[in-house]
Coordinates of C-alpha atoms in Angstrom, one line a residue:
M1 CA 56.7 18.6 23.3
S2 CA 53.3 20.4 23.6
N3 CA 50.2 18.5 24.6
P4 CA 48.1 17.7 21.5
S5 CA 44.8 17.9 23.3
V6 CA 42.8 21.1 23.1
E7 CA 39.9 22.4 25.1
G8 CA 36.6 23.2 23.5
S9 CA 34.6 21.4 20.8
A10 CA 35.9 18.4 19.0
V11 CA 37.9 18.9 15.9
S12 CA 37.0 17.1 12.7
P13 CA 39.8 14.8 11.3
V14 CA 41.7 15.9 8.3
T15 CA 40.4 14.3 5.0
L16 CA 43.3 12.6 3.3
S17 CA 41.7 12.0 -0.1
N18 CA 40.6 14.7 -2.5
E19 CA 37.9 12.3 -3.9
P20 CA 34.3 13.1 -2.7
P21 CA 32.6 10.4 -0.6
V22 CA 30.4 7.9 -2.4
V23 CA 27.6 5.5 -1.4
R24 CA 28.1 1.9 -2.1
F25 CA 25.2 -0.5 -2.7
H26 CA 25.2 -3.6 -0.5
H27 CA 25.4 -6.9 -2.3
S28 CA 24.6 -10.3 -0.8
K29 CA 27.3 -12.9 -1.3
I30 CA 24.8 -15.7 -0.8
L31 CA 22.6 -14.4 -3.6
A32 CA 25.6 -14.0 -5.8
L33 CA 26.4 -17.7 -5.0
F34 CA 22.9 -18.8 -5.8
R35 CA 23.0 -16.9 -9.1
A36 CA 25.9 -19.2 -10.1
V37 CA 24.2 -22.2 -8.6
D38 CA 21.1 -21.6 -10.6
S39 CA 23.2 -21.5 -13.8
A40 CA 24.9 -24.8 -12.8
L41 CA 21.4 -26.3 -12.0
I42 CA 20.1 -25.5 -15.5
V43 CA 23.0 -27.4 -17.1
G44 CA 22.9 -30.2 -14.5
M45 CA 19.2 -30.8 -14.9
L46 CA 19.6 -31.2 -18.7
W47 CA 22.4 -33.7 -18.1
V48 CA 20.3 -35.7 -15.6
A49 CA 17.3 -35.8 -18.1
L50 CA 19.5 -37.1 -20.9
N51 CA 21.2 -39.7 -18.7
L52 CA 17.8 -41.0 -17.3
L53 CA 16.6 -41.6 -20.9
G54 CA 19.9 -43.1 -22.0
L55 CA 20.9 -40.3 -24.4
E56 CA 24.4 -39.0 -25.0
W57 CA 25.5 -35.4 -24.4
S58 CA 26.4 -33.6 -27.6
N59 CA 27.4 -30.1 -28.7
I60 CA 23.8 -29.3 -29.5
Y61 CA 22.8 -29.8 -25.9
T62 CA 25.7 -27.7 -24.8
A63 CA 24.4 -24.9 -26.9
F64 CA 20.9 -25.4 -25.5
A65 CA 22.2 -25.3 -21.9
I66 CA 24.3 -22.2 -22.4
S67 CA 21.4 -20.4 -24.2
A68 CA 19.0 -21.3 -21.4
V69 CA 21.5 -19.9 -18.8
I70 CA 21.8 -16.6 -20.6
I71 CA 18.1 -16.2 -21.3
F72 CA 17.1 -17.2 -17.8
G73 CA 19.7 -14.9 -16.3
F74 CA 18.2 -12.0 -18.3
F75 CA 14.6 -12.6 -17.1
A76 CA 15.7 -13.4 -13.6
E77 CA 17.5 -10.0 -13.5
S78 CA 14.4 -8.3 -14.9
N79 CA 12.2 -10.0 -12.2
E80 CA 14.7 -8.9 -9.5
V81 CA 15.2 -12.4 -8.2
Y82 CA 18.7 -11.8 -6.8
Y83 CA 17.9 -8.4 -5.2
L84 CA 18.4 -8.6 -1.4
W85 CA 16.6 -5.3 -0.8
R86 CA 13.3 -6.6 -2.2
G87 CA 12.8 -8.8 0.8
H88 CA 10.6 -11.2 -1.2
S89 CA 8.2 -13.5 0.6
M90 CA 8.8 -17.2 -0.2
Y91 CA 5.6 -17.1 -2.4
D92 CA 6.8 -14.0 -4.2
L93 CA 10.2 -15.4 -4.8
G94 CA 8.8 -18.7 -6.1
I95 CA 6.5 -16.8 -8.5
R96 CA 9.4 -14.6 -9.8
L97 CA 11.6 -17.7 -10.4
F98 CA 8.8 -19.5 -12.2
L99 CA 8.1 -16.4 -14.4
A100 CA 11.7 -16.1 -15.3
W101 CA 11.9 -19.7 -16.4
F102 CA 8.4 -19.5 -18.1
A103 CA 9.7 -16.6 -20.2
T104 CA 12.8 -18.7 -21.1
I105 CA 10.7 -21.7 -22.4
P106 CA 9.4 -20.0 -25.7
F107 CA 13.0 -19.2 -26.8
M108 CA 14.1 -22.8 -26.1
V109 CA 11.1 -24.2 -27.9
L110 CA 11.9 -22.0 -30.9
A111 CA 15.5 -23.2 -30.8
V112 CA 14.3 -26.8 -30.9
V113 CA 12.0 -26.1 -33.9
L114 CA 14.9 -24.4 -35.8
T115 CA 17.4 -27.1 -34.9
Y116 CA 15.2 -30.2 -35.5
P117 CA 15.8 -30.4 -39.3
F118 CA 19.6 -30.5 -38.8
A119 CA 20.1 -32.6 -35.6
S120 CA 18.6 -35.6 -33.8
L121 CA 17.0 -34.4 -30.5
G122 CA 15.5 -36.1 -27.5
F123 CA 12.2 -34.4 -27.3
L124 CA 11.1 -36.2 -24.1
A125 CA 14.4 -35.3 -22.4
I126 CA 14.1 -31.6 -23.4
S127 CA 10.5 -31.5 -22.3
S128 CA 11.3 -33.1 -18.9
W129 CA 14.2 -30.6 -18.5
L130 CA 11.9 -27.6 -19.2
V131 CA 9.3 -28.9 -16.7
A132 CA 11.6 -30.2 -13.9
T133 CA 14.1 -27.4 -13.8
P134 CA 11.9 -24.7 -12.2
V135 CA 10.5 -27.1 -9.7
V136 CA 13.9 -28.0 -8.4
M137 CA 15.1 -24.4 -8.6
I138 CA 12.2 -23.1 -6.6
A139 CA 12.6 -25.9 -4.0
M140 CA 16.3 -25.1 -3.6
H141 CA 15.7 -21.4 -3.1
I142 CA 12.9 -22.0 -0.5
G143 CA 15.2 -24.5 1.3
R144 CA 17.9 -21.8 1.4
R145 CA 15.4 -19.3 2.9
I146 CA 14.2 -21.8 5.5
L147 CA 17.8 -22.7 6.5
L148 CA 19.0 -19.1 6.8
A149 CA 15.9 -18.1 8.7
K150 CA 16.5 -21.0 11.2
L151 CA 20.2 -20.1 11.6
R152 CA 19.7 -16.4 11.9
S153 CA 16.4 -16.2 13.8
N154 CA 18.1 -17.0 17.1
P155 CA 21.7 -16.0 16.7
A156 CA 24.2 -16.2 19.6
E157 CA 24.8 -12.5 19.2
P158 CA 21.9 -10.8 17.5
R159 CA 22.3 -7.3 16.0
R160 CA 20.5 -5.0 18.4
V161 CA 18.6 -2.4 16.5
A162 CA 17.1 1.0 17.7
I163 CA 14.8 3.2 15.7
V164 CA 15.0 7.0 16.1
G165 CA 11.5 8.3 15.4
A166 CA 8.3 6.7 16.7
N167 CA 6.4 7.5 13.6
D168 CA 4.8 5.7 10.7
L169 CA 8.0 5.3 8.8
G170 CA 9.7 3.7 11.9
L171 CA 6.8 1.4 12.4
R172 CA 6.9 0.3 8.8
L173 CA 10.6 -0.4 9.2
I174 CA 10.1 -2.7 12.2
N175 CA 7.3 -4.5 10.4
S176 CA 9.6 -5.2 7.5
M177 CA 12.3 -6.6 9.9
S178 CA 9.7 -8.9 11.5
V179 CA 9.1 -10.7 8.2
M180 CA 12.8 -11.1 7.4
P181 CA 14.1 -13.2 10.4
W182 CA 17.1 -14.2 8.4
L183 CA 18.6 -10.7 8.9
G184 CA 19.3 -11.6 12.5
Y185 CA 18.0 -8.2 13.9
K186 CA 16.7 -7.8 17.4
V187 CA 14.6 -4.6 17.7
I188 CA 15.2 -2.9 21.1
G189 CA 12.6 -0.2 20.5
F190 CA 12.0 3.4 19.6
Y191 CA 13.9 6.4 20.9
D192 CA 12.0 9.7 20.6
D193 CA 11.7 12.7 22.9
R194 CA 8.9 14.4 21.0
A195 CA 5.4 14.6 22.5
P196 CA 2.9 12.1 21.0
N197 CA 1.0 13.7 18.2
N198 CA -1.8 12.7 15.8
D199 CA 0.5 13.6 12.9
V200 CA 1.9 10.1 12.0
S201 CA 5.1 11.7 10.5
R202 CA 5.9 13.2 14.0
R203 CA 5.1 10.8 16.8
L204 CA 2.8 7.7 17.2
F205 CA 1.5 6.3 20.4
G206 CA -0.2 3.1 21.4
Q207 CA 0.4 -0.4 22.6
N208 CA 2.5 -1.3 19.6
I209 CA 4.9 1.6 20.1
E210 CA 7.5 0.9 22.8
V211 CA 9.6 4.1 23.4
K212 CA 12.7 3.2 25.4
G213 CA 13.5 6.8 26.0
G214 CA 14.5 10.1 24.5
L215 CA 17.6 10.9 22.5
E216 CA 19.8 11.4 25.5
Q217 CA 18.9 7.8 26.5
L218 CA 19.8 6.7 23.0
Y219 CA 23.3 8.3 23.3
Q220 CA 23.8 6.7 26.7
D221 CA 22.7 3.2 25.5
S222 CA 24.9 3.5 22.4
H223 CA 27.9 4.6 24.6
D224 CA 27.3 1.7 27.0
G225 CA 27.4 -0.8 24.1
K226 CA 23.7 -1.8 24.4
L227 CA 23.0 -1.1 20.7
D228 CA 24.7 -2.2 17.4
I229 CA 22.6 -0.5 14.7
V230 CA 20.6 2.8 14.8
F231 CA 18.0 3.6 12.1
V232 CA 17.2 7.3 12.0
A233 CA 13.7 7.6 10.6
L234 CA 12.9 11.3 11.3
P235 CA 10.9 13.5 8.9
M236 CA 12.9 15.1 6.1
R237 CA 12.1 18.5 7.5
A238 CA 14.1 17.5 10.6
E239 CA 17.4 17.8 8.8
L240 CA 19.3 19.6 11.5
R241 CA 18.0 17.2 14.1
M242 CA 19.2 14.2 12.0
H243 CA 22.7 15.9 11.7
S244 CA 22.8 16.3 15.4
V245 CA 21.9 12.6 16.1
I246 CA 24.5 11.4 13.6
D247 CA 27.2 13.7 15.1
R248 CA 26.5 12.5 18.6
L249 CA 26.6 8.8 17.5
A250 CA 30.1 9.4 16.1
D251 CA 31.2 9.1 19.8
T252 CA 30.1 5.5 19.8
T253 CA 30.7 2.3 17.8
V254 CA 27.1 1.8 16.6
S255 CA 26.3 1.8 12.9
P256 CA 23.8 4.6 12.1
Y257 CA 21.5 4.4 9.1
V258 CA 19.5 7.3 7.7
I259 CA 16.0 6.3 6.4
P260 CA 14.9 9.2 4.2
D261 CA 11.1 9.8 4.5
V262 CA 10.6 9.5 0.7
F263 CA 7.1 8.1 1.3
S264 CA 5.9 11.6 2.1
F265 CA 5.8 12.0 -1.6
D266 CA 3.1 10.3 -3.8
L267 CA 5.6 7.9 -5.4
L268 CA 4.8 6.6 -8.9
H269 CA 6.9 3.5 -9.8
S270 CA 9.8 5.0 -7.9
R271 CA 13.3 3.7 -8.6
L272 CA 16.6 4.0 -6.7
T273 CA 19.7 4.4 -8.8
C274 CA 23.3 5.5 -8.3
L275 CA 25.4 7.9 -10.3
Q276 CA 29.1 7.4 -9.5
G277 CA 28.3 6.7 -5.9
I278 CA 25.6 9.4 -5.7
P279 CA 22.3 7.8 -4.7
A280 CA 19.3 9.2 -6.6
L281 CA 15.6 8.4 -6.2
S282 CA 13.0 9.0 -8.9
I283 CA 9.7 10.2 -7.6
Y284 CA 7.6 10.0 -10.8
D285 CA 8.9 7.3 -13.1
S286 CA 7.7 4.9 -15.7
P287 CA 7.9 1.1 -15.5
L288 CA 8.8 1.1 -19.1
V289 CA 12.2 2.6 -18.4
D290 CA 13.5 -0.8 -17.4
N291 CA 10.8 -3.0 -18.8
G292 CA 10.0 -1.4 -22.2
S293 CA 11.2 -4.4 -24.2
A294 CA 9.2 -6.9 -22.1
K295 CA 6.0 -4.8 -22.5
R296 CA 6.6 -4.4 -26.2
L297 CA 7.1 -8.2 -26.7
E298 CA 3.9 -8.8 -24.7
D299 CA 2.0 -6.4 -27.0
L300 CA 3.4 -7.9 -30.2
V301 CA 2.9 -11.6 -29.3
L302 CA -0.6 -11.2 -27.8
G303 CA -1.7 -8.4 -30.2
L304 CA -0.8 -10.4 -33.3
G305 CA -2.5 -13.5 -31.8
I306 CA -5.7 -11.6 -30.9
L307 CA -5.7 -9.9 -34.3
S308 CA -5.4 -13.3 -36.1
V309 CA -8.4 -14.6 -34.3
L310 CA -10.5 -11.4 -34.7
A311 CA -9.6 -10.5 -38.3
I312 CA -12.7 -12.0 -39.9
P313 CA -15.1 -10.7 -37.2
M314 CA -13.5 -7.2 -37.7
M315 CA -14.1 -7.4 -41.4
L316 CA -17.8 -8.3 -40.8
I317 CA -18.1 -5.3 -38.3
A318 CA -16.5 -3.0 -40.9
L319 CA -19.1 -4.2 -43.5
G320 CA -21.9 -3.5 -41.0
V321 CA -20.6 0.1 -40.4
K322 CA -20.5 0.7 -44.1
L323 CA -24.0 -0.7 -44.8
T324 CA -25.8 1.0 -41.9
S325 CA -24.7 4.6 -42.2
S326 CA -22.9 6.9 -44.6
G327 CA -19.3 7.9 -43.8
P328 CA -16.0 6.2 -43.4
V329 CA -15.6 2.8 -41.7
F330 CA -12.8 4.0 -39.4
F331 CA -12.6 7.0 -37.2
K332 CA -9.2 8.3 -36.2
Q333 CA -9.1 10.7 -33.2
T334 CA -6.1 12.6 -31.9
R335 CA -5.2 11.7 -28.3
Y336 CA -2.2 11.8 -26.0
G337 CA 0.1 8.9 -26.0
M338 CA 3.1 8.1 -23.9
G339 CA 5.0 11.2 -22.8
G340 CA 2.1 13.4 -23.9
E341 CA 2.9 12.8 -27.6
R342 CA -0.1 13.1 -29.9
I343 CA -1.2 9.9 -31.6
K344 CA -4.1 8.9 -33.9
V345 CA -6.3 6.3 -32.2
W346 CA -8.3 4.0 -34.5
K347 CA -11.9 3.1 -33.9
F348 CA -14.9 1.8 -35.9
R349 CA -17.1 4.8 -36.6
S350 CA -20.1 4.7 -34.3
M351 CA -21.4 8.2 -34.7
T352 CA -22.8 10.3 -37.6
V353 CA -19.9 12.8 -36.9
C354 CA -16.1 12.5 -36.7
E355 CA -15.2 15.2 -34.1
D356 CA -11.5 15.8 -33.5
G357 CA -11.1 19.4 -32.6
P358 CA -10.4 21.6 -29.5
N359 CA -13.9 21.0 -28.2
V360 CA -15.1 17.4 -28.2
A361 CA -18.2 16.5 -26.2
Q362 CA -18.2 13.1 -24.3
A363 CA -20.7 10.6 -25.5
K364 CA -23.8 10.6 -23.3
R365 CA -26.7 8.2 -22.7
E366 CA -29.1 8.3 -25.7
D367 CA -26.7 10.6 -27.5
P368 CA -28.3 11.6 -30.9
R369 CA -24.9 11.4 -32.6
I370 CA -24.6 7.7 -32.1
T371 CA -26.0 5.5 -34.9
P372 CA -28.2 2.4 -34.0
Y373 CA -25.4 0.0 -35.1
G374 CA -22.8 2.2 -33.4
N375 CA -24.8 2.0 -30.2
F376 CA -24.4 -1.8 -30.3
L377 CA -20.7 -1.5 -31.1
R378 CA -20.1 0.9 -28.2
R379 CA -22.1 -1.1 -25.6
T380 CA -20.0 -4.2 -26.5
S381 CA -16.7 -2.2 -26.9
L382 CA -16.4 -3.7 -30.4
D383 CA -15.7 -0.2 -31.7
E384 CA -12.4 -0.3 -29.9
L385 CA -11.0 -3.4 -31.8
P386 CA -9.2 -1.4 -34.5
Q387 CA -6.9 -0.1 -31.8
L388 CA -5.1 -3.5 -32.2
F389 CA -3.4 -1.7 -35.2
N390 CA -2.2 1.0 -32.7
V391 CA -0.8 -1.8 -30.5
I392 CA 1.1 -3.5 -33.3
S393 CA 2.4 -0.2 -34.6
G394 CA 3.7 0.7 -31.1
S395 CA 1.6 3.8 -30.2
M396 CA -0.6 1.9 -27.8
S397 CA -0.5 -1.2 -25.5
L398 CA -3.1 -3.9 -24.9
V399 CA -3.2 -2.8 -21.3
G400 CA -2.8 0.8 -20.0
P401 CA -4.8 3.9 -19.1
R402 CA -7.5 4.6 -21.7
P403 CA -6.6 7.5 -24.0
H404 CA -8.8 10.6 -23.7
A405 CA -9.5 13.2 -26.3
V406 CA -7.0 16.1 -26.3
A407 CA -9.7 18.5 -25.3
H408 CA -10.6 16.4 -22.2
N409 CA -6.9 16.1 -21.3
E410 CA -6.4 19.8 -21.4
F411 CA -9.5 20.3 -19.2
Y412 CA -8.8 17.6 -16.6
R413 CA -5.1 18.3 -16.2
G414 CA -6.0 21.5 -14.4
Q415 CA -8.7 19.9 -12.3
I416 CA -7.1 16.7 -11.0
K417 CA -3.6 16.6 -9.3
G418 CA -1.3 14.2 -11.1
Y419 CA -3.6 13.7 -14.1
M420 CA -0.8 13.8 -16.7
L421 CA 1.2 11.2 -14.8
R422 CA -1.1 8.6 -16.5
H423 CA 0.9 9.3 -19.7
K424 CA 4.1 7.8 -18.2
V425 CA 3.1 4.6 -20.0
K426 CA 1.4 3.9 -23.3
P427 CA -2.4 4.2 -23.4
G428 CA -4.2 0.8 -23.6
I429 CA -7.3 -0.8 -25.1
T430 CA -8.3 -1.9 -21.6
G431 CA -7.0 -1.0 -18.2
L432 CA -7.3 -1.4 -14.5
A433 CA -9.9 1.3 -14.3
Q434 CA -12.1 -0.3 -16.9
V435 CA -12.2 -3.7 -15.2
N436 CA -13.1 -1.9 -12.0
G437 CA -16.2 -0.2 -13.4
F438 CA -14.8 3.1 -14.7
R439 CA -15.9 2.8 -18.3
G440 CA -17.7 5.2 -20.6
E441 CA -18.8 8.7 -19.6
T442 CA -17.1 10.4 -16.7
E443 CA -19.7 13.2 -16.3
T444 CA -18.5 14.2 -12.8
L445 CA -15.1 15.1 -11.4
D446 CA -15.4 12.4 -8.8
K447 CA -15.8 9.7 -11.5
M448 CA -12.8 11.0 -13.5
S449 CA -10.7 11.2 -10.3
G450 CA -11.6 7.5 -9.6
R451 CA -10.5 6.5 -13.1
I452 CA -7.2 8.4 -12.7
A453 CA -6.6 6.8 -9.3
Y454 CA -6.8 3.3 -10.9
D455 CA -4.6 4.5 -13.8
L456 CA -1.9 5.6 -11.4
E457 CA -2.3 2.5 -9.3
Y458 CA -1.6 0.4 -12.4
I459 CA 1.6 2.4 -13.2
R460 CA 2.7 2.1 -9.6
N461 CA 2.4 -1.7 -9.5
W462 CA 2.9 -2.7 -13.2
S463 CA 4.0 -6.2 -14.1
V464 CA 3.4 -8.6 -16.9
I465 CA 1.3 -10.7 -14.5
L466 CA -0.9 -7.6 -13.7
D467 CA -1.4 -7.1 -17.5
I468 CA -2.5 -10.7 -17.9
K469 CA -4.9 -10.5 -14.9
I470 CA -6.5 -7.3 -16.5
L471 CA -6.8 -9.0 -19.9
W472 CA -8.5 -12.0 -18.2
K473 CA -10.9 -9.8 -16.3
T474 CA -11.6 -7.8 -19.4
I475 CA -13.1 -10.9 -21.0
F476 CA -15.8 -11.1 -18.3
K477 CA -16.1 -7.5 -17.1
G478 CA -14.5 -5.1 -19.5
F479 CA -16.6 -5.4 -22.7
V480 CA -20.1 -4.5 -21.4
G481 CA -21.4 -2.5 -18.6
Q482 CA -24.0 0.1 -17.6
Q483 CA -21.5 2.9 -18.3
A484 CA -20.8 1.7 -21.8
Y485 CA -22.7 3.9 -24.3

């Protein structure tokens, strides 16, 4: 029989399956367990509340408990409570759990109101249940975190980790591991044979960067069993180098991970998804892809509430517009909405003209087109109130980038990189830029660039909580200002 060994380079093994390889997402069994525990806790807390008050369990309470489990599960999933990759801090995790339950409460209160005429309910028991459940749930999750951190912070056999690439991405990776002790990682250090460079994507240097050696040292340590996991964090342009590292590590038993340097792009609400095992990362995406219904519910509930309060003042403002100058009460101007779609934005007329063409001049200080009464409306932002009709109809949101005239959009999109990305969400009556001083005229390119930077920061970090913070700040900072004219 001939010797099966051959001289020369190694031969790749034959692939037995005709199916292409796929990437599987990692799922935490502990978080899956706690998802079920949270559901049981919701039911159990209602049972405890009823028993403490001497009330009997009935079918109506069964319906309440099941409804709460379903609704809470939806909002918990929306808030990414059970996502291991998020690496929530304890505070962040507690906030997300609280918000998920807080969003559940209105639905349960509505169920109580609708059920009350037909069934006898223990209001005190239900109220106690709605208040106590999130407290116990948050305490339980924090306890789980503390226990896991204690068990895994000093494991008998920690997973020894090496980072290939002493760069900004590798440093960020180590910093992430340091705040997640429950992973049980022990970082050995960096391996990099490139010369130190001021380019952070290539090679960092300093007292916080411990380079154990070059790539040959990495292969030797891996071969000698000194490493368990290797994270390859080289720049994306170093594709051939990454392939070489992975091929050499195939001669060891370490588990290599490739960390793509996606942060070299200016990410905008980036999302990771998977198409039949093919990972895909969006670079410029909208938060409304996954959260459009939550944003719309927020706009409808708050928009209708605000409109009900301001209906009479708005009628008085409309009367003032009619009595102080000739022309229509409302002025509708064409602007870009979400996705660049053209919409008609409502305002109280504050000028003697109603310009809506290809050339629209921005309002300036002491602009002769502005009426005396219109000047008051613009300085107090009361001329924007009719945009509540846009919010309720769905073409605008309460919070978002302020819509610009079409003529201004067409000019600035060629002057400011990423300008049109602000249209990944609906325009708003107020926004992050406005509560940070960017209101009114943007007569210089620097001022418009500053406004756009805040608009993109809003999209990048959108959440319902951020919207509420902006609305709260608008009350004190968003209506008046030196730039409002």
